[in-house]
Structure formats: C-alpha cells, structure tokens
Short mmCIF file of C-alpha atoms in Angstrom, two decimals:
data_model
loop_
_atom_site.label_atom_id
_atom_site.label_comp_id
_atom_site.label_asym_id
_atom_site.label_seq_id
_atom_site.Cartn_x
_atom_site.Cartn_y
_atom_site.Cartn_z
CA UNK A 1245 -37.94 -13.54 14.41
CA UNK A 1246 -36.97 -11.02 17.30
CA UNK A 1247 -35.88 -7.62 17.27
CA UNK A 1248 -32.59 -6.70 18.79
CA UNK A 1249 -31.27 -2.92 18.93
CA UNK A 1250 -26.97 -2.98 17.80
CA UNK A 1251 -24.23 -0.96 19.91
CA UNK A 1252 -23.04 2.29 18.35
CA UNK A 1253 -20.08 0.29 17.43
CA UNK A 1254 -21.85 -2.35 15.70
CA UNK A 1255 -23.97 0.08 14.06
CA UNK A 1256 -20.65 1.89 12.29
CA UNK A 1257 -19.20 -1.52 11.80
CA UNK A 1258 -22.39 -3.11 9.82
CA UNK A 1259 -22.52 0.56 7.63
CA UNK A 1260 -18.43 -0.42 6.97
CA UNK A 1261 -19.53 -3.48 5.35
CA UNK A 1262 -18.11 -5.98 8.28
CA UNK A 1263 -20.81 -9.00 8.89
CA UNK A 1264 -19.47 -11.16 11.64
CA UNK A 1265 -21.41 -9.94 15.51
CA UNK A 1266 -19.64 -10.40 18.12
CA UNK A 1267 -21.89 -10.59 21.93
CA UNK A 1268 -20.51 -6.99 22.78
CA UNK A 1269 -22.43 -5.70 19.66
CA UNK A 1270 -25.58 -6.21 21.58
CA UNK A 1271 -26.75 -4.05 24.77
CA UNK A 1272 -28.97 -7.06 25.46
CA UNK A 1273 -28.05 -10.39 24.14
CA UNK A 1274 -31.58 -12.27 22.73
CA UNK A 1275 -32.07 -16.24 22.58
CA UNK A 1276 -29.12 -17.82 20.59
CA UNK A 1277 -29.87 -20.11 16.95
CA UNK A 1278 -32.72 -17.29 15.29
CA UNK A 1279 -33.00 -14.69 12.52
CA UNK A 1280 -33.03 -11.63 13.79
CA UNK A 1281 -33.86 -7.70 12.32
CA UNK A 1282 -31.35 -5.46 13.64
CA UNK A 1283 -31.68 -1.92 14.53
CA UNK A 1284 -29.61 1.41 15.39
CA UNK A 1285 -30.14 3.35 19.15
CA UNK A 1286 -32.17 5.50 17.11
CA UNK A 1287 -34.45 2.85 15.44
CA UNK A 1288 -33.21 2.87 12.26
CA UNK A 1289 -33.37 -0.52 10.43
CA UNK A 1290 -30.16 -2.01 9.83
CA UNK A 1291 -31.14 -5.27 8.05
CA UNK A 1292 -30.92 -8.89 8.37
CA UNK A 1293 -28.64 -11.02 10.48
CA UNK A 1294 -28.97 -15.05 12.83
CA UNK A 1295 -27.25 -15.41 16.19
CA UNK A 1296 -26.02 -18.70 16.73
CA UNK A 1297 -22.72 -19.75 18.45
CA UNK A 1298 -19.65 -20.87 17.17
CA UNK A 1299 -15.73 -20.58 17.22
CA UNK A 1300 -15.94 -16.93 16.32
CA UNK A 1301 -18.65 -14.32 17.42
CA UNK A 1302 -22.31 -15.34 17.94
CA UNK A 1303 -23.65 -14.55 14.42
CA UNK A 1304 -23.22 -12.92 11.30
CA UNK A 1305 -25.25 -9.53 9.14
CA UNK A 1306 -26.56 -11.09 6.11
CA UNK A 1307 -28.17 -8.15 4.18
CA UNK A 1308 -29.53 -4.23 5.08
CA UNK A 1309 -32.91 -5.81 3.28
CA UNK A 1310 -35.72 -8.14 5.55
CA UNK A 1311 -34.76 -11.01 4.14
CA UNK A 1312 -36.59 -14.73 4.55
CA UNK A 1313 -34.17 -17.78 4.25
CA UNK A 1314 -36.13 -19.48 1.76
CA UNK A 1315 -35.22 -21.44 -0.99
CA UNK A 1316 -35.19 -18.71 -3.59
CA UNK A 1317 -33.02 -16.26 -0.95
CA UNK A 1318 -30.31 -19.34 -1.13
CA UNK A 1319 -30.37 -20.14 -5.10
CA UNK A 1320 -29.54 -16.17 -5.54
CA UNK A 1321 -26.46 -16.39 -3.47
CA UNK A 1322 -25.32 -19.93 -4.71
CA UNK A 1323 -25.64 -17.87 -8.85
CA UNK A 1324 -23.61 -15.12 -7.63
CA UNK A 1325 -21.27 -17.37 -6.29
CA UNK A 1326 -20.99 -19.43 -9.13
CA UNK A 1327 -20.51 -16.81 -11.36
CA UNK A 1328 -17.30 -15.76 -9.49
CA UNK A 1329 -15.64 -18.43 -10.35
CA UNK A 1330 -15.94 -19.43 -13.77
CA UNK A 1331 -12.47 -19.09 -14.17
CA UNK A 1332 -12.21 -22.44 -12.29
CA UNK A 1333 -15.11 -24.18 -14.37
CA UNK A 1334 -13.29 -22.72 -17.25
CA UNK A 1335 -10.18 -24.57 -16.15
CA UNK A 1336 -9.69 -28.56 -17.33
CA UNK A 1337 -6.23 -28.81 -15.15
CA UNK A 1338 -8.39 -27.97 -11.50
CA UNK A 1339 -11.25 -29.98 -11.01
CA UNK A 1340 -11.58 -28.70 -7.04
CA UNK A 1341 -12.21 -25.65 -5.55
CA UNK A 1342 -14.24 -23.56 -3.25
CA UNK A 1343 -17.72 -22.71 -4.03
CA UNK A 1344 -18.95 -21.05 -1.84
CA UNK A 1345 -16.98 -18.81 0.66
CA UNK A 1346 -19.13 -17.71 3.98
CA UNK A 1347 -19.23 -13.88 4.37
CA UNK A 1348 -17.08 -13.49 0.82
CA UNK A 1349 -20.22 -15.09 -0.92
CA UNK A 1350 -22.81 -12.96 1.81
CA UNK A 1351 -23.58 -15.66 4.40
CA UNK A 1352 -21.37 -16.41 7.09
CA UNK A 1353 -21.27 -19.78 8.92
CA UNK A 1354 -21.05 -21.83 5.83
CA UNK A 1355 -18.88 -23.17 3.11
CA UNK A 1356 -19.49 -25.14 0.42
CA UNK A 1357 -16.33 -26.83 -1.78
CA UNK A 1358 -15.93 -29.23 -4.93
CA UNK A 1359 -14.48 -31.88 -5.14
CA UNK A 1360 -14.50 -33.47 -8.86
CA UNK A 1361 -18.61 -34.21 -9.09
CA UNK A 1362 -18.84 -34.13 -5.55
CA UNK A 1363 -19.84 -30.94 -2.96
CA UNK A 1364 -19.03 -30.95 0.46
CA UNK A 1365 -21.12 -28.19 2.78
CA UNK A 1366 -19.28 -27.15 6.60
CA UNK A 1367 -21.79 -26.42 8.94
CA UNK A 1368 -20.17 -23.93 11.34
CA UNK A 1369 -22.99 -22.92 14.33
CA UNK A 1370 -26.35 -25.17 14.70
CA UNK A 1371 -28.56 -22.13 12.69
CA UNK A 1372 -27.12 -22.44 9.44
CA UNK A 1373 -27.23 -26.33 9.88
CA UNK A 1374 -30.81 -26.13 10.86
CA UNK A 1375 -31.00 -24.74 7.64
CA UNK A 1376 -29.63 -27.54 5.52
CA UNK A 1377 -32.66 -28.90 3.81
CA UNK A 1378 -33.55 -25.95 2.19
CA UNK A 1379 -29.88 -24.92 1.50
CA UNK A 1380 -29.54 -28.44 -0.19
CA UNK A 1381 -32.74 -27.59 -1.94
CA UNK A 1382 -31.39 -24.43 -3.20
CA UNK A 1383 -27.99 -25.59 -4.28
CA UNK A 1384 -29.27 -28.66 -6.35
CA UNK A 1385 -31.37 -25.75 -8.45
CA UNK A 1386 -27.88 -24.07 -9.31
CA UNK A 1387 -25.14 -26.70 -9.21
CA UNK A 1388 -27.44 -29.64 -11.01
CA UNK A 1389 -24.00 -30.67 -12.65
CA UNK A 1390 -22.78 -31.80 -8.94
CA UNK A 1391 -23.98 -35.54 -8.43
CA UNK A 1392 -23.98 -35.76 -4.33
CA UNK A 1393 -22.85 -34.08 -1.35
CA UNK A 1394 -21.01 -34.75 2.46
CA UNK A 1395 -21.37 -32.33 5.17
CA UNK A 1396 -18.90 -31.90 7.46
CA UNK A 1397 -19.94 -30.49 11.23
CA UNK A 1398 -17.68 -27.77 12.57
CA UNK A 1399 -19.49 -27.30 15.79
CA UNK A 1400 -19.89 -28.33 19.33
CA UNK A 1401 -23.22 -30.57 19.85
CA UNK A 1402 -23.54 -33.00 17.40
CA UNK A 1403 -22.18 -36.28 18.07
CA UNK A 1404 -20.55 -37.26 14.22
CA UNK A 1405 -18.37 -35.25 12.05
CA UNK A 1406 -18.95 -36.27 8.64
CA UNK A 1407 -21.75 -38.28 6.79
CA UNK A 1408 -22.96 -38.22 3.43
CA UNK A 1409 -25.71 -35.27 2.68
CA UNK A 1410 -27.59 -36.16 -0.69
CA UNK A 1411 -27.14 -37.45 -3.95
CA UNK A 1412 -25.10 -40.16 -5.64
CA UNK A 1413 -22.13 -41.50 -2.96
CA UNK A 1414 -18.38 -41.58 -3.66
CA UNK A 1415 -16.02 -44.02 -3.47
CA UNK A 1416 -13.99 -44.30 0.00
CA UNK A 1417 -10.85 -42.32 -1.99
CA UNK A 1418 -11.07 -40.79 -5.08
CA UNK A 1419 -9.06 -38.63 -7.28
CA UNK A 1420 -8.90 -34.83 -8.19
CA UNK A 1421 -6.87 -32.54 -10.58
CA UNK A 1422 -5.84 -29.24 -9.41
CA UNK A 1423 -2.75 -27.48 -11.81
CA UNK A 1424 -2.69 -30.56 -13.52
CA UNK A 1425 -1.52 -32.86 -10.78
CA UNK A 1426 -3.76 -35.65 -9.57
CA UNK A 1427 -4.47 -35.87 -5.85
CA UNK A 1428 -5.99 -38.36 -3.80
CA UNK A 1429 -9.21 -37.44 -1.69
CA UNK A 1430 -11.54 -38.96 0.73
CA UNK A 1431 -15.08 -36.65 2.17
CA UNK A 1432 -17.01 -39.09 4.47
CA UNK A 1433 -14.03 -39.69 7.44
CA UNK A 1434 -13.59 -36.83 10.22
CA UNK A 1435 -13.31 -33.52 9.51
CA UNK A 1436 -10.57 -34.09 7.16
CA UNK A 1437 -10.59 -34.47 3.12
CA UNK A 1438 -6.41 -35.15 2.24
CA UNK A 1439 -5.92 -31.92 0.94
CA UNK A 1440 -5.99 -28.25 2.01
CA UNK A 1441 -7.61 -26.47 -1.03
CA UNK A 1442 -6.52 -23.09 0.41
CA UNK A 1443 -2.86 -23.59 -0.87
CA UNK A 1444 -3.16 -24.38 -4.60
CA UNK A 1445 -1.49 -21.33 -5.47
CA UNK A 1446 1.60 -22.67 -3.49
CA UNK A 1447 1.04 -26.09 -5.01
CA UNK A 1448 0.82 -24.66 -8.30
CA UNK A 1449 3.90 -22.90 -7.72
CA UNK A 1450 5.91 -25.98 -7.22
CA UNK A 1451 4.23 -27.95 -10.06
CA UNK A 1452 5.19 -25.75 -12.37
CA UNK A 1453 8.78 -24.95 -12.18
CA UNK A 1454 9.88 -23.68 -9.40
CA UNK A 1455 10.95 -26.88 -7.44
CA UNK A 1456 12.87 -28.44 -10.70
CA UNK A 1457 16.07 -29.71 -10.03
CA UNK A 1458 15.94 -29.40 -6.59
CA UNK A 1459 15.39 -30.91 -3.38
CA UNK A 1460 12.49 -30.38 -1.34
CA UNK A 1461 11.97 -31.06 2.14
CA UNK A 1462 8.11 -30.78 3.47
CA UNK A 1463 7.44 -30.35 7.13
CA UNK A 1464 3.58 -31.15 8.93
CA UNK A 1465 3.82 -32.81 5.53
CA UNK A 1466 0.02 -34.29 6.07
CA UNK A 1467 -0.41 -36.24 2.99
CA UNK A 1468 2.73 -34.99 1.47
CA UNK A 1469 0.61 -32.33 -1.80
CA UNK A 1470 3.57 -30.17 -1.43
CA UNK A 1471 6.17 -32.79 -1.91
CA UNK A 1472 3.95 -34.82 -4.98
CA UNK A 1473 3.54 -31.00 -6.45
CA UNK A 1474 7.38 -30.28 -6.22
CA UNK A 1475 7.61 -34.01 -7.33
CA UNK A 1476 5.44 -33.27 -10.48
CA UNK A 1477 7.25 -29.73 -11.31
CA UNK A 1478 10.87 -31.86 -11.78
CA UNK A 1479 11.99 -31.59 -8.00
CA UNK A 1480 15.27 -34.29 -7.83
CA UNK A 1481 13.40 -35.68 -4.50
CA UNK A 1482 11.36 -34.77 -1.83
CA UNK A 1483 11.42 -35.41 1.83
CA UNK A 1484 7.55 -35.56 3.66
CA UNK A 1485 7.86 -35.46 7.33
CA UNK A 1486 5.06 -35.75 9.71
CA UNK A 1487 4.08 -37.00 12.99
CA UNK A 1488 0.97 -39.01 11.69
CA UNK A 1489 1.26 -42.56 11.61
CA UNK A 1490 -1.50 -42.90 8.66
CA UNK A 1491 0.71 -39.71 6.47
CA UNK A 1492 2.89 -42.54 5.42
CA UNK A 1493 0.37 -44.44 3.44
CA UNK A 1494 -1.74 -41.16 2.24
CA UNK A 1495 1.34 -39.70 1.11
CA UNK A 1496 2.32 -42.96 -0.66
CA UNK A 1497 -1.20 -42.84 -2.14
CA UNK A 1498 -0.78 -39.79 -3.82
CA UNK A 1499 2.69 -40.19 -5.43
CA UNK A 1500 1.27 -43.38 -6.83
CA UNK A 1501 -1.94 -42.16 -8.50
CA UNK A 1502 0.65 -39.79 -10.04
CA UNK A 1503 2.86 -42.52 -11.45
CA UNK A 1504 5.43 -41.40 -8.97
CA UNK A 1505 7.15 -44.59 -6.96
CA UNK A 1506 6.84 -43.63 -3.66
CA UNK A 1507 10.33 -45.45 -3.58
CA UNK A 1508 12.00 -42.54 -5.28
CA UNK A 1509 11.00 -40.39 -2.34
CA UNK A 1510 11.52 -39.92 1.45
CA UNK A 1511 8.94 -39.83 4.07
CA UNK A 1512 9.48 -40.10 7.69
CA UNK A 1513 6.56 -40.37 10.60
CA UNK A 1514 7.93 -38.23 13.21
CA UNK A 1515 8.38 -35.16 15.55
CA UNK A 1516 9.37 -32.73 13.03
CA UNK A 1517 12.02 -31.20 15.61
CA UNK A 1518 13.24 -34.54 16.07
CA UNK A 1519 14.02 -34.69 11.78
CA UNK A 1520 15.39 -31.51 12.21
CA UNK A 1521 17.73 -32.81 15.02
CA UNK A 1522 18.24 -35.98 12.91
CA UNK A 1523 19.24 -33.80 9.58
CA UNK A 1524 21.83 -32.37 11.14
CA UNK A 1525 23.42 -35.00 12.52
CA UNK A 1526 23.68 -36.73 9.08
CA UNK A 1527 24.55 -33.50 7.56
CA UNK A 1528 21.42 -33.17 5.34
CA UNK A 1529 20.38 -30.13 3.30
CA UNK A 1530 17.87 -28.72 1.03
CA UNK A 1531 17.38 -26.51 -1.51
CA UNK A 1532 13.67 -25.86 -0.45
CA UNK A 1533 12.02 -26.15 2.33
CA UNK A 1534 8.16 -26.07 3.68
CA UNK A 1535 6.94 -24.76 6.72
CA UNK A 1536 3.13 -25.30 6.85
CA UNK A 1537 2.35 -26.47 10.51
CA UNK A 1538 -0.93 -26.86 12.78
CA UNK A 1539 -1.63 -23.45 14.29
CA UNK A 1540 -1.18 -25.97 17.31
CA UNK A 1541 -0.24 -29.20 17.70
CA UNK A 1542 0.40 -30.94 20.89
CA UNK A 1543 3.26 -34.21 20.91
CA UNK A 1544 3.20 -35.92 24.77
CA UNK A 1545 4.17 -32.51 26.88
CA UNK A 1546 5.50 -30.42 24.07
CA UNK A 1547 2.74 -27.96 22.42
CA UNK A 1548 3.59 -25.83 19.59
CA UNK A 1549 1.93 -23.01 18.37
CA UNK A 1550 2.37 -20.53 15.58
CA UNK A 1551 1.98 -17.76 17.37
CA UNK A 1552 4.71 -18.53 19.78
CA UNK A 1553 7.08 -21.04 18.16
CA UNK A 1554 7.08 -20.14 14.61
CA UNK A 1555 10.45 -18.65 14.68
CA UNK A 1556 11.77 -21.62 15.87
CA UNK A 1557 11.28 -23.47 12.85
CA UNK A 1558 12.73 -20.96 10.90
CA UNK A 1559 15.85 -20.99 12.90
CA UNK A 1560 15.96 -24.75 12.53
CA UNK A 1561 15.39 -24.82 8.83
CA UNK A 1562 17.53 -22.22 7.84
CA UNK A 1563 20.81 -24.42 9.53
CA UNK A 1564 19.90 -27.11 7.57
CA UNK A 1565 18.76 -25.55 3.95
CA UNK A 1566 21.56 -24.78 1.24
CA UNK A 1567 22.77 -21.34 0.68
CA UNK A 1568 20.81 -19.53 -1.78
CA UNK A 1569 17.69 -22.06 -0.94
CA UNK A 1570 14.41 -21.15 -0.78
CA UNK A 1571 11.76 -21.21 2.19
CA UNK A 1572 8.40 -21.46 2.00
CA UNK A 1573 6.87 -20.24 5.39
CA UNK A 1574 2.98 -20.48 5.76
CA UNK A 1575 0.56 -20.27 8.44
CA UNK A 1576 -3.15 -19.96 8.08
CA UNK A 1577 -3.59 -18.96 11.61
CA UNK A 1578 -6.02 -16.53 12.00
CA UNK A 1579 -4.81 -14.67 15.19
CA UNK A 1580 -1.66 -14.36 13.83
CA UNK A 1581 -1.64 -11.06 11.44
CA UNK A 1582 0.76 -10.85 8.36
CA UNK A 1583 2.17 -7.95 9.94
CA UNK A 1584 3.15 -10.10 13.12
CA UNK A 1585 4.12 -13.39 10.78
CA UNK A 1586 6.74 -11.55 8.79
CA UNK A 1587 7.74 -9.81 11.99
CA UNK A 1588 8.71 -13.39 13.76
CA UNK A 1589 10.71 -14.84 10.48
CA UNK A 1590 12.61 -11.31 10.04
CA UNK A 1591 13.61 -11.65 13.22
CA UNK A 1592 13.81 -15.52 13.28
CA UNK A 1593 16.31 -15.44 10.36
CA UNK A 1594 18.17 -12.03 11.40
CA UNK A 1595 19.05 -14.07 14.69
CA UNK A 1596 20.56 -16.82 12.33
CA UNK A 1597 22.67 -13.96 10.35
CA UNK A 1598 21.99 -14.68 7.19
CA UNK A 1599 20.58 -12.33 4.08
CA UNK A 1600 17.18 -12.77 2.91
CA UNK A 1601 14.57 -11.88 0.49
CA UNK A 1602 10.72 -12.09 0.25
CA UNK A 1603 10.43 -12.90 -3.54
CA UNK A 1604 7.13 -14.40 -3.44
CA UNK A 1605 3.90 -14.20 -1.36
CA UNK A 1606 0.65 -15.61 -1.27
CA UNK A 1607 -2.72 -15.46 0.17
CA UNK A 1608 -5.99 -17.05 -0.53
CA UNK A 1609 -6.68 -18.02 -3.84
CA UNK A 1610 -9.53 -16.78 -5.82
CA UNK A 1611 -12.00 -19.27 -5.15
CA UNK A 1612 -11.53 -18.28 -1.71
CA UNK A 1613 -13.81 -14.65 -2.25
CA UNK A 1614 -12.80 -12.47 0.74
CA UNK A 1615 -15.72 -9.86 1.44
CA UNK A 1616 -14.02 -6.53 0.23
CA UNK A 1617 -14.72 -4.77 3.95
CA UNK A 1618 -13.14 -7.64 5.91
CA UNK A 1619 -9.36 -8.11 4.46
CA UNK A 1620 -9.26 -10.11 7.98
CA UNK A 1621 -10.85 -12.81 6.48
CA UNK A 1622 -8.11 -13.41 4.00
CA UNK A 1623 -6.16 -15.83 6.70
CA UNK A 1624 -3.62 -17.47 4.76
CA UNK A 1625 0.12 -16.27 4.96
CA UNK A 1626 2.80 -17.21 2.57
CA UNK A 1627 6.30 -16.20 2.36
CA UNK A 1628 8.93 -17.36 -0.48
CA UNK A 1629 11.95 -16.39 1.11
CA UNK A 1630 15.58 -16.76 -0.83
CA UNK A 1631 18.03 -17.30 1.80
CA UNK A 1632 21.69 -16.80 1.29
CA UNK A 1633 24.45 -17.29 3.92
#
C-alpha cells in the first residue's frame, strides 16, 4: 500500500465523481500494479484507488473510504450490481447480458457478462487480474445460480487470450436468447464471443418490427445478429457482408439455430467497399441498411477508421439504399464523440443532397450502468436515419 499525493486537477476531478487516473494526475508517479490511498496538496484523504496500466489511464478511484480488496469488499459490489439489473433476470426472452460494468458498477478495469448459465470476467490491466481468485471467490457467493466461468485477457503480457476460469465447462458453441431470438455463442476462443451484447437495443429494434417487409443489407456483418434479428422481425431478406472468411459459416450458424435456411439469405465474404462497388453495378438497393464497422480495420494497404472514413460509408450507402430507406449508423468508438459522429453523417449525407431525419437513437443499454459523473463512458452511438431523395 503506498501513499501518493493527486494534482489539483485530479483532486476536483475525484470530488466530481470521475474514477479513471490518468499519469498527469500524479506529481510523482509511484510503482505501477498496487492499491494505493490518495491524497489532496493539502493532505486531505481522498480515498481508495490501484495503478496498473492498460489501454486507458494507469488506474482507476475506487471509493473516498480505505478500503481492503477482500472477499467481502467484492460480494458488496457484485449485490449492488445485481440488483441493477433485475429487469434482465426478470426477463425470459434475454438470457445474456452484462453484469457487471467497470466504473458504472464502482471498479474500473473489469467486466463481468452472462451468457445463459455461463459468466465470462475481462481482465483489463494485470492488478485487477492479480485479483481474480478472490474476485471469483466473491462472485460465486452472489451469482451461485451461474454454473462456470471464462476469462478473457484484455492486456499486454500474458501470452493466451481466453481459457476457462472455474466451474462447470460449456460446450464449444452454445445458444442464447436475447428479445426472443436465439443466437449462437462460443467463450473459450480469442477475445471474441459471436455477439456484441452492447447492441441489443438495435437488435431488438429489428426483431420486433421495424425491419418487416423489407430488405436489409448488414455491413462488418461479423456473424450476421443484425441480419438474423431483421430476419426474425419479418425482414423479406437480408444481405451480411464481411471480410471474414469464418463470418460465412457463423452467420450460417445462427440463421439455422433460428430455423432460418441460410439459403433464403445473402452473405458475401468481402471488402465491404468492394460490395458497395459491386451493388451498384448490378443495380441493387435496400430499404435498410447497417453501418456497424471496426473503429479500424486494416485490408492489404487500405486502413479504415471511424474517425476518418465514416462519412464515406454513408456516402456509399445512401447511393445504393431506396428512397425513404432507413440507415442505421453506429460506431462504438470511443474517441469519436456523438457530437463529432452526427457531425460527419450530416455532412456525409448533405454532400449526397438528399433530406434526412434522425428518428431513432441509441446508446448503451441498461445492463451497460454508466457511472452518473462520467457520461463519457457511455461509448456507443446509434443513429436511425430516414433518408429520402
């Protein structure tokens, strides 16, 4: 346990409720991967916070009381946590969902999600993951329903990224229900799990009623949810496109486990550019269309990135999507704001000349608990745009 004295600055933005430290909160930067007590230039305690590297800042606050990480410290937050969402427990259509949400559920650096009886814990910096056994400890006190868990390792240092953590083992693929629609998942290969649980408010969408009757075309279509939601909700047929050689057979996967033929439905391995090139050529068009790419993605000596290139798309889909269609632009880049995402469609479709409106817009779902002082963390961006020509 050390002792560090905060910046001014860090000292206003702990009392404003913000937990993530960055290394220019610190006039002198202690040993990395410890607990720490933090203090104002003028001595007064602060509370509790852990340095420890990882892709954002070198720590997190965890509470203005000197706490211990013990077991007990743990099964409080997990209750709390649980308690949020009871909603979802509640809920016999959505059988996956987030648990446990880093700094929304008061401890940064770790999330915890469900996938039918299964957990599966993200490790995000080497402190919280030194912590595991007594996290695991903790969690199996307050989740006793939950028959095993798989950790997945989101830092630098460790030489696997998945493995199975405790508990009863899954199957290689299994199957979850979320809205009512059954999707396949798999928690033991890469960092991966074959679905984003971040966007079942847009997958709900679709499944119930707002893709019926039309057609739906699904770009960085991964393991094609969106299309097997818009599928599900009575779309007349979907397109999945994707550069992925192995998003043919998830996406075939997960029509079929919804007694969808995959037959029915198009899906395409490739550049999604090059579709977009191809579309036009045969004179395709959609009625809807989903833009959910990579914040980057690199293809031989092209890179894309949403911050840059995002407009592009836009401009692309709108020349091949149907007047009066509907886009469905998304991004969960976090260093793009929503001001500056609504900024590049605006001006992305005012380029292309056409009319537009924003009837629809998303963010993170519930299960997704945002700490009320840091809106920042709230990441996702979704845009239901009605397009007409």
């Amino acid at each position: 346990m050390s002792i560090l004295t905060v910046s001014p600055f860090a000292e206003k933005k702990i009392k404003q409720g913000k937990q993530l430290l960055l290394a220019e909160d610190f006039p002198n930067i202690a040993e990395n991967n410890q607990l720490v007590y933090l203090y104002s230039q003028s001595k007064d305690f602060l509370g509790t916070g852990y340095l420890s590297s990882q892709n954002k800042g070198i720590g997190w606050f965890l509470s203005p009381n000197k706490e211990k990480l013990t077991v007990t410290y743990f099964q409080g937050l997990f209750e709390r946590a649980k308690a949020k969402r009871q909603s979802y427990y509640d809920n016999e259509l959505t059988t996956a969902f987030r648990l446990f949400n880093q700094d929304g559920d008061d401890f940064g650096g770790l999330t915890i999600d469900l996938y039918g009886d299964y957990a599966l814990f993200s490790w995000y910096n080497a402190f919280v993951y030194s912590l595991k056994d007594v996290i695991v400890e903790a969690f199996q006190t307050v989740f006793p329903e939950v028959l095993g868990g798989y950790e997945k390792i989101r830092f630098k240092g460790l030489d696997f990224e998945s493995d199975h953590l405790y508990g009863q083992e899954a199957a290689d693929t299994f199957t979850i229900l979320e809205n009512g629609v059954t999707y396949e998942v798999f928690l033991n290969d890469g960092l991966m799990t074959g679905i984003f649980l971040d966007q079942k408010n847009v997958r709900g969408a679709l499944a119930g009623g707002l893709s019926t009757g039309k057609t739906l075309l699904n770009m960085f279509s991964y393991t094609g949810a969106f299309s097997v939601a818009a599928a599900f909700g009575g779309s007349s047929q979907t397109t999945s496109v994707d550069l992925a050689k192995r998003s043919l057979d998830k996406t075939r996967e997960q029509f079929l486990v919804n007694g969808i033929e995959p037959e029915s439905q198009k899906i395409y391995v490739m550049d999604v550019f090059g579709y977009f090139n191809y579309a036009k050529k045969k004179e395709l068009t959609y009625d809807m269309i989903v833009l959910d790419p990579p914040s980057f993605a690199r293809n031989g000596k092209k890179t894309f990135s949403v911050a840059k290139n995002y407009g592009d798309l836009v401009k692309e889909a709108v020349e091949i999507l149907e007047n009066n269609g509907t886009l469905i632009a998304s991004t969960n880049a976090a260093n793009v704001s929503d001001k500056k995402f609504r900024q590049m469609i605006e001006e992305a479709l005012k380029n292309k000349g056409v009319k537009f409106t924003v009837f629809q817009e998303e963010k993170l779902p519930a299960d997704f608990h945002i700490a009320d002082n840091f809106p920042e963390g709230n990441y996702l961006k979704v845009l239901f745009i009605k397009i007409k020509k």
